Protein backbone atom coordinates (compact mmCIF):
# COMPACT_ATOMS: atom_id res chain seq x y z
CA UNK A 1 0.00 0.00 0.00
CA UNK A 2 1.23 3.46 -0.80
CA UNK A 3 2.21 5.74 2.05
CA UNK A 4 1.50 8.76 -0.12
CA UNK A 5 -2.14 9.45 0.59
CA UNK A 6 -2.42 13.17 -0.05
CA UNK A 7 -4.23 14.32 -3.17
CA UNK A 8 -2.49 16.98 -5.26
CA UNK A 9 -3.49 20.58 -4.60
CA UNK A 10 -1.77 21.87 -7.75
CA UNK A 11 -3.11 21.31 -11.23
CA UNK A 12 -1.27 22.87 -14.18
CA UNK A 13 -3.35 24.75 -16.72
CA UNK A 14 -3.18 23.95 -20.41
CA UNK A 15 -1.26 27.23 -20.89
CA UNK A 16 1.34 26.21 -18.30
CA UNK A 17 1.82 22.80 -19.92
CA UNK A 18 2.19 24.40 -23.35
CA UNK A 19 4.62 26.97 -21.96
CA UNK A 20 6.79 24.19 -20.49
CA UNK A 21 6.74 22.19 -23.71
CA UNK A 22 7.70 25.24 -25.78
CA UNK A 23 10.19 26.97 -23.43
CA UNK A 24 11.63 24.04 -21.44
CA UNK A 25 10.93 25.50 -17.99
CA UNK A 26 8.10 26.68 -15.78
CA UNK A 27 7.90 28.93 -12.71
CA UNK A 28 5.29 28.16 -10.03
CA UNK A 29 4.73 30.36 -6.98
CA UNK A 30 2.97 27.84 -4.77
CA UNK A 31 3.82 24.13 -4.66
CA UNK A 32 4.94 23.52 -1.05
CA UNK A 33 2.77 24.58 1.93
CA UNK A 34 4.65 27.09 4.18
CA UNK A 35 4.72 24.74 7.21
CA UNK A 36 6.35 22.07 5.06
CA UNK A 37 9.05 24.49 3.89
CA UNK A 38 9.94 25.17 7.52
CA UNK A 39 9.95 21.48 8.48
CA UNK A 40 12.05 20.52 5.47
CA UNK A 41 14.54 23.31 6.18
CA UNK A 42 15.22 21.92 9.67
CA UNK A 43 15.82 18.40 8.34
CA UNK A 44 17.90 19.78 5.48
CA UNK A 45 20.21 21.79 7.75
CA UNK A 46 20.85 18.75 9.96
CA UNK A 47 21.66 16.61 6.91
CA UNK A 48 24.18 19.15 5.61
CA UNK A 49 25.70 19.74 9.05
CA UNK A 50 26.39 15.99 9.33
CA UNK A 51 27.50 15.69 5.66
CA UNK A 52 25.30 12.61 5.43
CA UNK A 53 26.54 10.09 2.86
CA UNK A 54 30.03 11.57 2.44
CA UNK A 55 31.80 8.22 2.99
CA UNK A 56 29.70 6.71 0.19
CA UNK A 57 30.33 9.57 -2.23
CA UNK A 58 26.76 10.83 -1.92
CA UNK A 59 27.85 14.10 -0.29
CA UNK A 60 30.51 15.99 -2.23
CA UNK A 61 31.71 19.33 -3.50
CA UNK A 62 30.12 20.00 -6.88
CA UNK A 63 32.27 23.09 -7.46
CA UNK A 64 35.65 22.17 -5.94
CA UNK A 65 38.23 19.42 -5.63
CA UNK A 66 36.40 17.88 -2.66
CA UNK A 67 39.42 17.18 -0.46
CA UNK A 68 39.07 15.82 3.06
CA UNK A 69 38.83 18.61 5.63
CA UNK A 70 38.43 21.37 3.04
CA UNK A 71 35.24 23.50 3.09
CA UNK A 72 33.04 22.72 0.07
CA UNK A 73 32.56 25.50 -2.47
CA UNK A 74 29.23 24.04 -3.55
CA UNK A 75 28.05 21.22 -1.26
CA UNK A 76 25.71 18.73 -2.92
CA UNK A 77 23.92 15.73 -1.44
CA UNK A 78 22.43 12.90 -3.48
CA UNK A 79 19.36 11.08 -2.18
CA UNK A 80 18.80 13.04 1.07
CA UNK A 81 15.66 10.93 1.58
CA UNK A 82 17.89 7.87 2.10
CA UNK A 83 19.35 9.54 5.17
CA UNK A 84 16.22 11.31 6.44
CA UNK A 85 13.12 9.72 4.85
CA UNK A 86 10.90 12.28 6.61
CA UNK A 87 12.13 14.99 4.22
CA UNK A 88 10.30 13.15 1.44
CA UNK A 89 6.89 13.12 3.09
CA UNK A 90 4.34 15.86 2.60
CA UNK A 91 1.77 17.52 0.41
CA UNK A 92 4.53 18.76 -1.87
CA UNK A 93 5.30 15.18 -2.94
CA UNK A 94 1.78 14.61 -4.17
CA UNK A 95 1.96 17.96 -5.98
CA UNK A 96 5.33 17.15 -7.56
CA UNK A 97 4.17 13.70 -8.73
CA UNK A 98 1.02 15.18 -10.25
CA UNK A 99 3.02 17.91 -12.04
CA UNK A 100 5.43 15.28 -13.38
CA UNK A 101 2.58 13.23 -14.81
CA UNK A 102 1.07 16.29 -16.44
CA UNK A 103 4.39 17.23 -18.07
CA UNK A 104 5.89 13.80 -18.87
CA UNK A 105 2.82 11.58 -19.15
CA UNK A 106 1.22 8.91 -17.00
CA UNK A 107 4.39 6.76 -16.97
CA UNK A 108 6.42 9.45 -15.20
CA UNK A 109 8.24 8.05 -12.19
CA UNK A 110 10.21 9.50 -9.32
CA UNK A 111 13.91 8.94 -10.04
CA UNK A 112 15.83 10.58 -7.19
CA UNK A 113 16.08 13.58 -4.92
CA UNK A 114 19.15 15.69 -4.35
CA UNK A 115 20.10 18.97 -2.70
CA UNK A 116 22.54 21.82 -3.36
CA UNK A 117 23.25 24.20 -0.50
CA UNK A 118 25.11 27.34 -1.50
CA UNK A 119 26.91 28.75 1.57
CA UNK A 120 26.39 32.43 2.52
CA UNK A 121 28.79 34.69 0.64
CA UNK A 122 29.77 31.90 -1.78
CA UNK A 123 31.23 33.46 -4.91
CA UNK A 124 30.91 30.19 -6.82
CA UNK A 125 28.09 30.04 -9.37
CA UNK A 126 26.59 26.77 -10.55
CA UNK A 127 27.81 27.04 -14.15
CA UNK A 128 25.61 26.75 -17.23
CA UNK A 129 24.86 23.12 -17.99
CA UNK A 130 22.33 20.60 -19.23
CA UNK A 131 21.54 17.95 -16.62
CA UNK A 132 21.55 15.24 -19.28
CA UNK A 133 25.33 15.79 -19.65
CA UNK A 134 25.62 13.97 -16.29
CA UNK A 135 23.36 11.05 -17.29
CA UNK A 136 23.91 7.69 -19.00
CA UNK A 137 24.95 8.35 -22.64
CA UNK A 138 23.40 5.05 -23.77
CA UNK A 139 19.92 6.56 -23.36
CA UNK A 140 17.89 9.57 -24.38
CA UNK A 141 16.49 10.92 -21.13
CA UNK A 142 13.20 12.74 -20.90
CA UNK A 143 13.31 14.00 -17.31
CA UNK A 144 12.29 17.03 -15.30
CA UNK A 145 13.84 18.53 -12.21
CA UNK A 146 11.53 20.24 -9.76
CA UNK A 147 13.73 22.76 -7.94
CA UNK A 148 12.39 23.78 -4.53
CA UNK A 149 14.13 26.56 -2.59
CA UNK A 150 13.69 26.44 1.20
CA UNK A 151 13.87 30.25 1.48
CA UNK A 152 13.24 32.89 -1.18
CA UNK A 153 15.37 32.34 -4.29
CA UNK A 154 16.38 35.60 -5.94
CA UNK A 155 19.17 37.33 -7.86
CA UNK A 156 21.04 38.04 -4.63
CA UNK A 157 21.25 34.46 -3.33
CA UNK A 158 21.38 32.46 -6.55
CA UNK A 159 18.04 31.62 -8.14
CA UNK A 160 17.98 29.58 -11.34
CA UNK A 161 18.38 31.09 -14.82
CA UNK A 162 17.37 29.34 -18.03
CA UNK A 163 18.02 29.65 -21.74
CA UNK A 164 14.54 28.94 -23.11
CA UNK A 165 13.98 26.35 -25.87
CA UNK A 166 17.39 24.70 -25.45
CA UNK A 167 15.58 21.44 -24.63
CA UNK A 168 14.13 21.21 -28.12
CA UNK A 169 17.18 19.60 -29.74
CA UNK A 170 17.86 16.01 -28.73
CA UNK A 171 21.60 16.62 -28.97
CA UNK A 172 23.50 17.49 -25.81
CA UNK A 173 25.96 20.40 -26.12
CA UNK A 174 29.68 19.81 -25.36
CA UNK A 175 30.57 20.16 -21.65
CA UNK A 176 33.80 20.18 -19.64
CA UNK A 177 34.69 19.88 -15.95
CA UNK A 178 34.59 23.21 -14.08
CA UNK A 179 37.98 24.98 -14.55
CA UNK A 180 38.87 22.04 -16.84
CA UNK A 181 39.86 20.27 -13.63
CA UNK A 182 38.94 16.55 -13.88
CA UNK A 183 38.90 16.35 -10.06
CA UNK A 184 35.79 18.55 -9.99
CA UNK A 185 32.41 16.82 -10.29
CA UNK A 186 30.55 19.85 -11.71
CA UNK A 187 30.21 20.29 -15.48
CA UNK A 188 30.03 23.44 -17.54
CA UNK A 189 28.68 23.87 -21.05
CA UNK A 190 31.45 24.95 -23.46
CA UNK A 191 29.49 27.77 -25.09
CA UNK A 192 26.26 29.49 -24.10
CA UNK A 193 24.35 32.20 -25.92
CA UNK A 194 23.30 34.36 -22.99
CA UNK A 195 21.28 36.87 -25.00
CA UNK A 196 18.05 34.95 -24.35
CA UNK A 197 18.72 33.87 -20.75
CA UNK A 198 15.97 34.55 -18.18
CA UNK A 199 16.15 34.62 -14.37
CA UNK A 200 13.50 32.79 -12.35
CA UNK A 201 13.19 34.24 -8.84
CA UNK A 202 10.59 32.52 -6.64
CA UNK A 203 9.20 32.89 -3.12
CA UNK A 204 9.55 30.13 -0.51
CA UNK A 205 6.96 27.46 -1.29
CA UNK A 206 7.41 28.03 -5.02
CA UNK A 207 9.30 25.83 -7.46
CA UNK A 208 10.91 26.06 -10.85
CA UNK A 209 10.64 23.12 -13.18
CA UNK A 210 13.00 22.46 -16.04
CA UNK A 211 13.53 19.76 -18.61
CA UNK A 212 16.90 18.10 -18.03
CA UNK A 213 18.00 19.23 -21.52
CA UNK A 214 17.27 22.91 -20.77
CA UNK A 215 20.42 24.97 -20.20
CA UNK A 216 20.42 26.45 -16.72
CA UNK A 217 22.63 28.24 -14.21
CA UNK A 218 22.48 29.56 -10.64
CA UNK A 219 24.41 32.66 -9.59
CA UNK A 220 26.66 33.08 -6.55
CA UNK A 221 25.10 33.56 -3.11
CA UNK A 222 25.71 37.16 -2.05
CA UNK A 223 23.29 36.96 0.88
CA UNK A 224 24.07 36.29 4.54
CA UNK A 225 22.11 33.02 4.60
CA UNK A 226 22.56 29.65 2.92
CA UNK A 227 20.70 29.21 -0.37
CA UNK A 228 19.08 25.83 0.09
CA UNK A 229 17.68 24.02 -2.93
CA UNK A 230 15.93 20.66 -2.71
CA UNK A 231 15.38 18.97 -6.05
CA UNK A 232 13.08 16.16 -7.15
CA UNK A 233 13.82 14.41 -10.42
CA UNK A 234 11.12 12.57 -12.35
CA UNK A 235 11.62 10.56 -15.53
CA UNK A 236 9.63 9.19 -18.41
CA UNK A 237 10.97 5.76 -19.45
CA UNK A 238 14.42 6.46 -21.01
CA UNK A 239 14.91 5.44 -24.65
CA UNK A 240 17.89 3.23 -25.51
CA UNK A 241 19.95 4.71 -28.34
CA UNK A 242 21.34 2.64 -31.19
CA UNK A 243 24.52 4.76 -30.96
CA UNK A 244 25.37 6.19 -27.51
CA UNK A 245 26.00 9.91 -27.05
CA UNK A 246 29.71 10.73 -26.91
CA UNK A 247 29.92 12.27 -23.43
CA UNK A 248 33.73 12.33 -23.40
CA UNK A 249 33.68 14.77 -20.45
CA UNK A 250 32.35 11.97 -18.23
CA UNK A 251 35.27 9.68 -19.08
CA UNK A 252 37.81 12.42 -18.27
CA UNK A 253 36.61 12.92 -14.70
CA UNK A 254 38.55 11.56 -11.73
CA UNK A 255 36.65 12.74 -8.66
CA UNK A 256 37.28 11.84 -5.04
CA UNK A 257 33.54 11.27 -4.79
CA UNK A 258 33.86 8.33 -7.19
CA UNK A 259 36.90 7.04 -5.31
CA UNK A 260 34.93 7.08 -2.05
CA UNK A 261 32.07 5.19 -3.68
CA UNK A 262 34.49 2.60 -5.07
CA UNK A 263 36.01 1.90 -1.66
CA UNK A 264 32.82 1.24 0.33
CA UNK A 265 32.52 -2.40 -0.78
CA UNK A 266 29.79 -4.39 -2.48
CA UNK A 267 27.83 -4.98 0.73
CA UNK A 268 27.31 -1.29 1.46
CA UNK A 269 26.50 -0.64 -2.19
CA UNK A 270 23.81 -3.34 -2.04
CA UNK A 271 22.39 -1.80 1.13
CA UNK A 272 22.30 1.62 -0.55
CA UNK A 273 20.53 0.08 -3.53
CA UNK A 274 17.90 -1.52 -1.28
CA UNK A 275 17.33 1.74 0.62
CA UNK A 276 16.97 3.59 -2.68
CA UNK A 277 14.36 1.08 -3.88
CA UNK A 278 12.44 1.50 -0.64
CA UNK A 279 12.57 5.30 -0.89
CA UNK A 280 11.25 5.06 -4.45
CA UNK A 281 8.31 2.95 -3.30
CA UNK A 282 7.58 5.43 -0.50
CA UNK A 283 6.95 8.23 -2.94
CA UNK A 284 5.03 6.25 -5.56
CA UNK A 285 1.39 7.11 -5.61
NI1 LIG B 1 21.28 21.22 -13.13
GROMACS .gro file of C-alpha atoms and ligand atoms in nm:
model
  286
    1UNK     CA    1   0.000   0.000   0.000
    2UNK     CA    2   0.123   0.346  -0.080
    3UNK     CA    3   0.221   0.574   0.205
    4UNK     CA    4   0.150   0.876  -0.012
    5UNK     CA    5  -0.214   0.945   0.059
    6UNK     CA    6  -0.242   1.317  -0.005
    7UNK     CA    7  -0.423   1.432  -0.317
    8UNK     CA    8  -0.249   1.698  -0.526
    9UNK     CA    9  -0.349   2.058  -0.460
   10UNK     CA   10  -0.177   2.187  -0.775
   11UNK     CA   11  -0.311   2.131  -1.123
   12UNK     CA   12  -0.127   2.287  -1.418
   13UNK     CA   13  -0.335   2.475  -1.672
   14UNK     CA   14  -0.318   2.395  -2.041
   15UNK     CA   15  -0.126   2.723  -2.089
   16UNK     CA   16   0.134   2.621  -1.830
   17UNK     CA   17   0.182   2.280  -1.992
   18UNK     CA   18   0.219   2.440  -2.335
   19UNK     CA   19   0.462   2.697  -2.196
   20UNK     CA   20   0.679   2.419  -2.049
   21UNK     CA   21   0.674   2.219  -2.371
   22UNK     CA   22   0.770   2.524  -2.578
   23UNK     CA   23   1.019   2.697  -2.343
   24UNK     CA   24   1.163   2.404  -2.144
   25UNK     CA   25   1.093   2.550  -1.799
   26UNK     CA   26   0.810   2.668  -1.578
   27UNK     CA   27   0.790   2.893  -1.271
   28UNK     CA   28   0.529   2.816  -1.003
   29UNK     CA   29   0.473   3.036  -0.698
   30UNK     CA   30   0.297   2.784  -0.477
   31UNK     CA   31   0.382   2.413  -0.466
   32UNK     CA   32   0.494   2.352  -0.105
   33UNK     CA   33   0.277   2.458   0.193
   34UNK     CA   34   0.465   2.709   0.418
   35UNK     CA   35   0.472   2.474   0.721
   36UNK     CA   36   0.635   2.207   0.506
   37UNK     CA   37   0.905   2.449   0.389
   38UNK     CA   38   0.994   2.517   0.752
   39UNK     CA   39   0.995   2.148   0.848
   40UNK     CA   40   1.205   2.052   0.547
   41UNK     CA   41   1.454   2.331   0.618
   42UNK     CA   42   1.522   2.192   0.967
   43UNK     CA   43   1.582   1.840   0.834
   44UNK     CA   44   1.790   1.978   0.548
   45UNK     CA   45   2.021   2.179   0.775
   46UNK     CA   46   2.085   1.875   0.996
   47UNK     CA   47   2.166   1.661   0.691
   48UNK     CA   48   2.418   1.915   0.561
   49UNK     CA   49   2.570   1.974   0.905
   50UNK     CA   50   2.639   1.599   0.933
   51UNK     CA   51   2.750   1.569   0.566
   52UNK     CA   52   2.530   1.261   0.543
   53UNK     CA   53   2.654   1.009   0.286
   54UNK     CA   54   3.003   1.157   0.244
   55UNK     CA   55   3.180   0.822   0.299
   56UNK     CA   56   2.970   0.671   0.019
   57UNK     CA   57   3.033   0.957  -0.223
   58UNK     CA   58   2.676   1.083  -0.192
   59UNK     CA   59   2.785   1.410  -0.029
   60UNK     CA   60   3.051   1.599  -0.223
   61UNK     CA   61   3.171   1.933  -0.350
   62UNK     CA   62   3.012   2.000  -0.688
   63UNK     CA   63   3.227   2.309  -0.746
   64UNK     CA   64   3.565   2.217  -0.594
   65UNK     CA   65   3.823   1.942  -0.563
   66UNK     CA   66   3.640   1.788  -0.266
   67UNK     CA   67   3.942   1.718  -0.046
   68UNK     CA   68   3.907   1.582   0.306
   69UNK     CA   69   3.883   1.861   0.563
   70UNK     CA   70   3.843   2.137   0.304
   71UNK     CA   71   3.524   2.350   0.309
   72UNK     CA   72   3.304   2.272   0.007
   73UNK     CA   73   3.256   2.550  -0.247
   74UNK     CA   74   2.923   2.404  -0.355
   75UNK     CA   75   2.805   2.122  -0.126
   76UNK     CA   76   2.571   1.873  -0.292
   77UNK     CA   77   2.392   1.573  -0.144
   78UNK     CA   78   2.243   1.290  -0.348
   79UNK     CA   79   1.936   1.108  -0.218
   80UNK     CA   80   1.880   1.304   0.107
   81UNK     CA   81   1.566   1.093   0.158
   82UNK     CA   82   1.789   0.787   0.210
   83UNK     CA   83   1.935   0.954   0.517
   84UNK     CA   84   1.622   1.131   0.644
   85UNK     CA   85   1.312   0.972   0.485
   86UNK     CA   86   1.090   1.228   0.661
   87UNK     CA   87   1.213   1.499   0.422
   88UNK     CA   88   1.030   1.315   0.144
   89UNK     CA   89   0.689   1.312   0.309
   90UNK     CA   90   0.434   1.586   0.260
   91UNK     CA   91   0.177   1.752   0.041
   92UNK     CA   92   0.453   1.876  -0.187
   93UNK     CA   93   0.530   1.518  -0.294
   94UNK     CA   94   0.178   1.461  -0.417
   95UNK     CA   95   0.196   1.796  -0.598
   96UNK     CA   96   0.533   1.715  -0.756
   97UNK     CA   97   0.417   1.370  -0.873
   98UNK     CA   98   0.102   1.518  -1.025
   99UNK     CA   99   0.302   1.791  -1.204
  100UNK     CA  100   0.543   1.528  -1.338
  101UNK     CA  101   0.258   1.323  -1.481
  102UNK     CA  102   0.107   1.629  -1.644
  103UNK     CA  103   0.439   1.723  -1.807
  104UNK     CA  104   0.589   1.380  -1.887
  105UNK     CA  105   0.282   1.158  -1.915
  106UNK     CA  106   0.122   0.891  -1.700
  107UNK     CA  107   0.439   0.676  -1.697
  108UNK     CA  108   0.642   0.945  -1.520
  109UNK     CA  109   0.824   0.805  -1.219
  110UNK     CA  110   1.021   0.950  -0.932
  111UNK     CA  111   1.391   0.894  -1.004
  112UNK     CA  112   1.583   1.058  -0.719
  113UNK     CA  113   1.608   1.358  -0.492
  114UNK     CA  114   1.915   1.569  -0.435
  115UNK     CA  115   2.010   1.897  -0.270
  116UNK     CA  116   2.254   2.182  -0.336
  117UNK     CA  117   2.325   2.420  -0.050
  118UNK     CA  118   2.511   2.734  -0.150
  119UNK     CA  119   2.691   2.875   0.157
  120UNK     CA  120   2.639   3.243   0.252
  121UNK     CA  121   2.879   3.469   0.064
  122UNK     CA  122   2.977   3.190  -0.178
  123UNK     CA  123   3.123   3.346  -0.491
  124UNK     CA  124   3.091   3.019  -0.682
  125UNK     CA  125   2.809   3.004  -0.937
  126UNK     CA  126   2.659   2.677  -1.055
  127UNK     CA  127   2.781   2.704  -1.415
  128UNK     CA  128   2.561   2.675  -1.723
  129UNK     CA  129   2.486   2.312  -1.799
  130UNK     CA  130   2.233   2.060  -1.923
  131UNK     CA  131   2.154   1.795  -1.662
  132UNK     CA  132   2.155   1.524  -1.928
  133UNK     CA  133   2.533   1.579  -1.965
  134UNK     CA  134   2.562   1.397  -1.629
  135UNK     CA  135   2.336   1.105  -1.729
  136UNK     CA  136   2.391   0.769  -1.900
  137UNK     CA  137   2.495   0.835  -2.264
  138UNK     CA  138   2.340   0.505  -2.377
  139UNK     CA  139   1.992   0.656  -2.336
  140UNK     CA  140   1.789   0.957  -2.438
  141UNK     CA  141   1.649   1.092  -2.113
  142UNK     CA  142   1.320   1.274  -2.090
  143UNK     CA  143   1.331   1.400  -1.731
  144UNK     CA  144   1.229   1.703  -1.530
  145UNK     CA  145   1.384   1.853  -1.221
  146UNK     CA  146   1.153   2.024  -0.976
  147UNK     CA  147   1.373   2.276  -0.794
  148UNK     CA  148   1.239   2.378  -0.453
  149UNK     CA  149   1.413   2.656  -0.259
  150UNK     CA  150   1.369   2.644   0.120
  151UNK     CA  151   1.387   3.025   0.148
  152UNK     CA  152   1.324   3.289  -0.118
  153UNK     CA  153   1.537   3.234  -0.429
  154UNK     CA  154   1.638   3.560  -0.594
  155UNK     CA  155   1.917   3.733  -0.786
  156UNK     CA  156   2.104   3.804  -0.463
  157UNK     CA  157   2.125   3.446  -0.333
  158UNK     CA  158   2.138   3.246  -0.655
  159UNK     CA  159   1.804   3.162  -0.814
  160UNK     CA  160   1.798   2.958  -1.134
  161UNK     CA  161   1.838   3.109  -1.482
  162UNK     CA  162   1.737   2.934  -1.803
  163UNK     CA  163   1.802   2.965  -2.174
  164UNK     CA  164   1.454   2.894  -2.311
  165UNK     CA  165   1.398   2.635  -2.587
  166UNK     CA  166   1.739   2.470  -2.545
  167UNK     CA  167   1.558   2.144  -2.463
  168UNK     CA  168   1.413   2.121  -2.812
  169UNK     CA  169   1.718   1.960  -2.974
  170UNK     CA  170   1.786   1.601  -2.873
  171UNK     CA  171   2.160   1.662  -2.897
  172UNK     CA  172   2.350   1.749  -2.581
  173UNK     CA  173   2.596   2.040  -2.612
  174UNK     CA  174   2.968   1.981  -2.536
  175UNK     CA  175   3.057   2.016  -2.165
  176UNK     CA  176   3.380   2.018  -1.964
  177UNK     CA  177   3.469   1.988  -1.595
  178UNK     CA  178   3.459   2.321  -1.408
  179UNK     CA  179   3.798   2.498  -1.455
  180UNK     CA  180   3.887   2.204  -1.684
  181UNK     CA  181   3.986   2.027  -1.363
  182UNK     CA  182   3.894   1.655  -1.388
  183UNK     CA  183   3.890   1.635  -1.006
  184UNK     CA  184   3.579   1.855  -0.999
  185UNK     CA  185   3.241   1.682  -1.029
  186UNK     CA  186   3.055   1.985  -1.171
  187UNK     CA  187   3.021   2.029  -1.548
  188UNK     CA  188   3.003   2.344  -1.754
  189UNK     CA  189   2.868   2.387  -2.105
  190UNK     CA  190   3.145   2.495  -2.346
  191UNK     CA  191   2.949   2.777  -2.509
  192UNK     CA  192   2.626   2.949  -2.410
  193UNK     CA  193   2.435   3.220  -2.592
  194UNK     CA  194   2.330   3.436  -2.299
  195UNK     CA  195   2.128   3.687  -2.500
  196UNK     CA  196   1.805   3.495  -2.435
  197UNK     CA  197   1.872   3.387  -2.075
  198UNK     CA  198   1.597   3.455  -1.818
  199UNK     CA  199   1.615   3.462  -1.437
  200UNK     CA  200   1.350   3.279  -1.235
  201UNK     CA  201   1.319   3.424  -0.884
  202UNK     CA  202   1.059   3.252  -0.664
  203UNK     CA  203   0.920   3.289  -0.312
  204UNK     CA  204   0.955   3.013  -0.051
  205UNK     CA  205   0.696   2.746  -0.129
  206UNK     CA  206   0.741   2.803  -0.502
  207UNK     CA  207   0.930   2.583  -0.746
  208UNK     CA  208   1.091   2.606  -1.085
  209UNK     CA  209   1.064   2.312  -1.318
  210UNK     CA  210   1.300   2.246  -1.604
  211UNK     CA  211   1.353   1.976  -1.861
  212UNK     CA  212   1.690   1.810  -1.803
  213UNK     CA  213   1.800   1.923  -2.152
  214UNK     CA  214   1.727   2.291  -2.077
  215UNK     CA  215   2.042   2.497  -2.020
  216UNK     CA  216   2.042   2.645  -1.672
  217UNK     CA  217   2.263   2.824  -1.421
  218UNK     CA  218   2.248   2.956  -1.064
  219UNK     CA  219   2.441   3.266  -0.959
  220UNK     CA  220   2.666   3.308  -0.655
  221UNK     CA  221   2.510   3.356  -0.311
  222UNK     CA  222   2.571   3.716  -0.205
  223UNK     CA  223   2.329   3.696   0.088
  224UNK     CA  224   2.407   3.629   0.454
  225UNK     CA  225   2.211   3.302   0.460
  226UNK     CA  226   2.256   2.965   0.292
  227UNK     CA  227   2.070   2.921  -0.037
  228UNK     CA  228   1.908   2.583   0.009
  229UNK     CA  229   1.768   2.402  -0.293
  230UNK     CA  230   1.593   2.066  -0.271
  231UNK     CA  231   1.538   1.897  -0.605
  232UNK     CA  232   1.308   1.616  -0.715
  233UNK     CA  233   1.382   1.441  -1.042
  234UNK     CA  234   1.112   1.257  -1.235
  235UNK     CA  235   1.162   1.056  -1.553
  236UNK     CA  236   0.963   0.919  -1.841
  237UNK     CA  237   1.097   0.576  -1.945
  238UNK     CA  238   1.442   0.646  -2.101
  239UNK     CA  239   1.491   0.544  -2.465
  240UNK     CA  240   1.789   0.323  -2.551
  241UNK     CA  241   1.995   0.471  -2.834
  242UNK     CA  242   2.134   0.264  -3.119
  243UNK     CA  243   2.452   0.476  -3.096
  244UNK     CA  244   2.537   0.619  -2.751
  245UNK     CA  245   2.600   0.991  -2.705
  246UNK     CA  246   2.971   1.073  -2.691
  247UNK     CA  247   2.992   1.227  -2.343
  248UNK     CA  248   3.373   1.233  -2.340
  249UNK     CA  249   3.368   1.477  -2.045
  250UNK     CA  250   3.235   1.197  -1.823
  251UNK     CA  251   3.527   0.968  -1.908
  252UNK     CA  252   3.781   1.242  -1.827
  253UNK     CA  253   3.661   1.292  -1.470
  254UNK     CA  254   3.855   1.156  -1.173
  255UNK     CA  255   3.665   1.274  -0.866
  256UNK     CA  256   3.728   1.184  -0.504
  257UNK     CA  257   3.354   1.127  -0.479
  258UNK     CA  258   3.386   0.833  -0.719
  259UNK     CA  259   3.690   0.704  -0.531
  260UNK     CA  260   3.493   0.708  -0.205
  261UNK     CA  261   3.207   0.519  -0.368
  262UNK     CA  262   3.449   0.260  -0.507
  263UNK     CA  263   3.601   0.190  -0.166
  264UNK     CA  264   3.282   0.124   0.033
  265UNK     CA  265   3.252  -0.240  -0.078
  266UNK     CA  266   2.979  -0.439  -0.248
  267UNK     CA  267   2.783  -0.498   0.073
  268UNK     CA  268   2.731  -0.129   0.146
  269UNK     CA  269   2.650  -0.064  -0.219
  270UNK     CA  270   2.381  -0.334  -0.204
  271UNK     CA  271   2.239  -0.180   0.113
  272UNK     CA  272   2.230   0.162  -0.055
  273UNK     CA  273   2.053   0.008  -0.353
  274UNK     CA  274   1.790  -0.152  -0.128
  275UNK     CA  275   1.733   0.174   0.062
  276UNK     CA  276   1.697   0.359  -0.268
  277UNK     CA  277   1.436   0.108  -0.388
  278UNK     CA  278   1.244   0.150  -0.064
  279UNK     CA  279   1.257   0.530  -0.089
  280UNK     CA  280   1.125   0.506  -0.445
  281UNK     CA  281   0.831   0.295  -0.330
  282UNK     CA  282   0.758   0.543  -0.050
  283UNK     CA  283   0.695   0.823  -0.294
  284UNK     CA  284   0.503   0.625  -0.556
  285UNK     CA  285   0.139   0.711  -0.561
  286LIG    NI1  286   2.128   2.122  -1.313
   0.00000   0.00000   0.00000
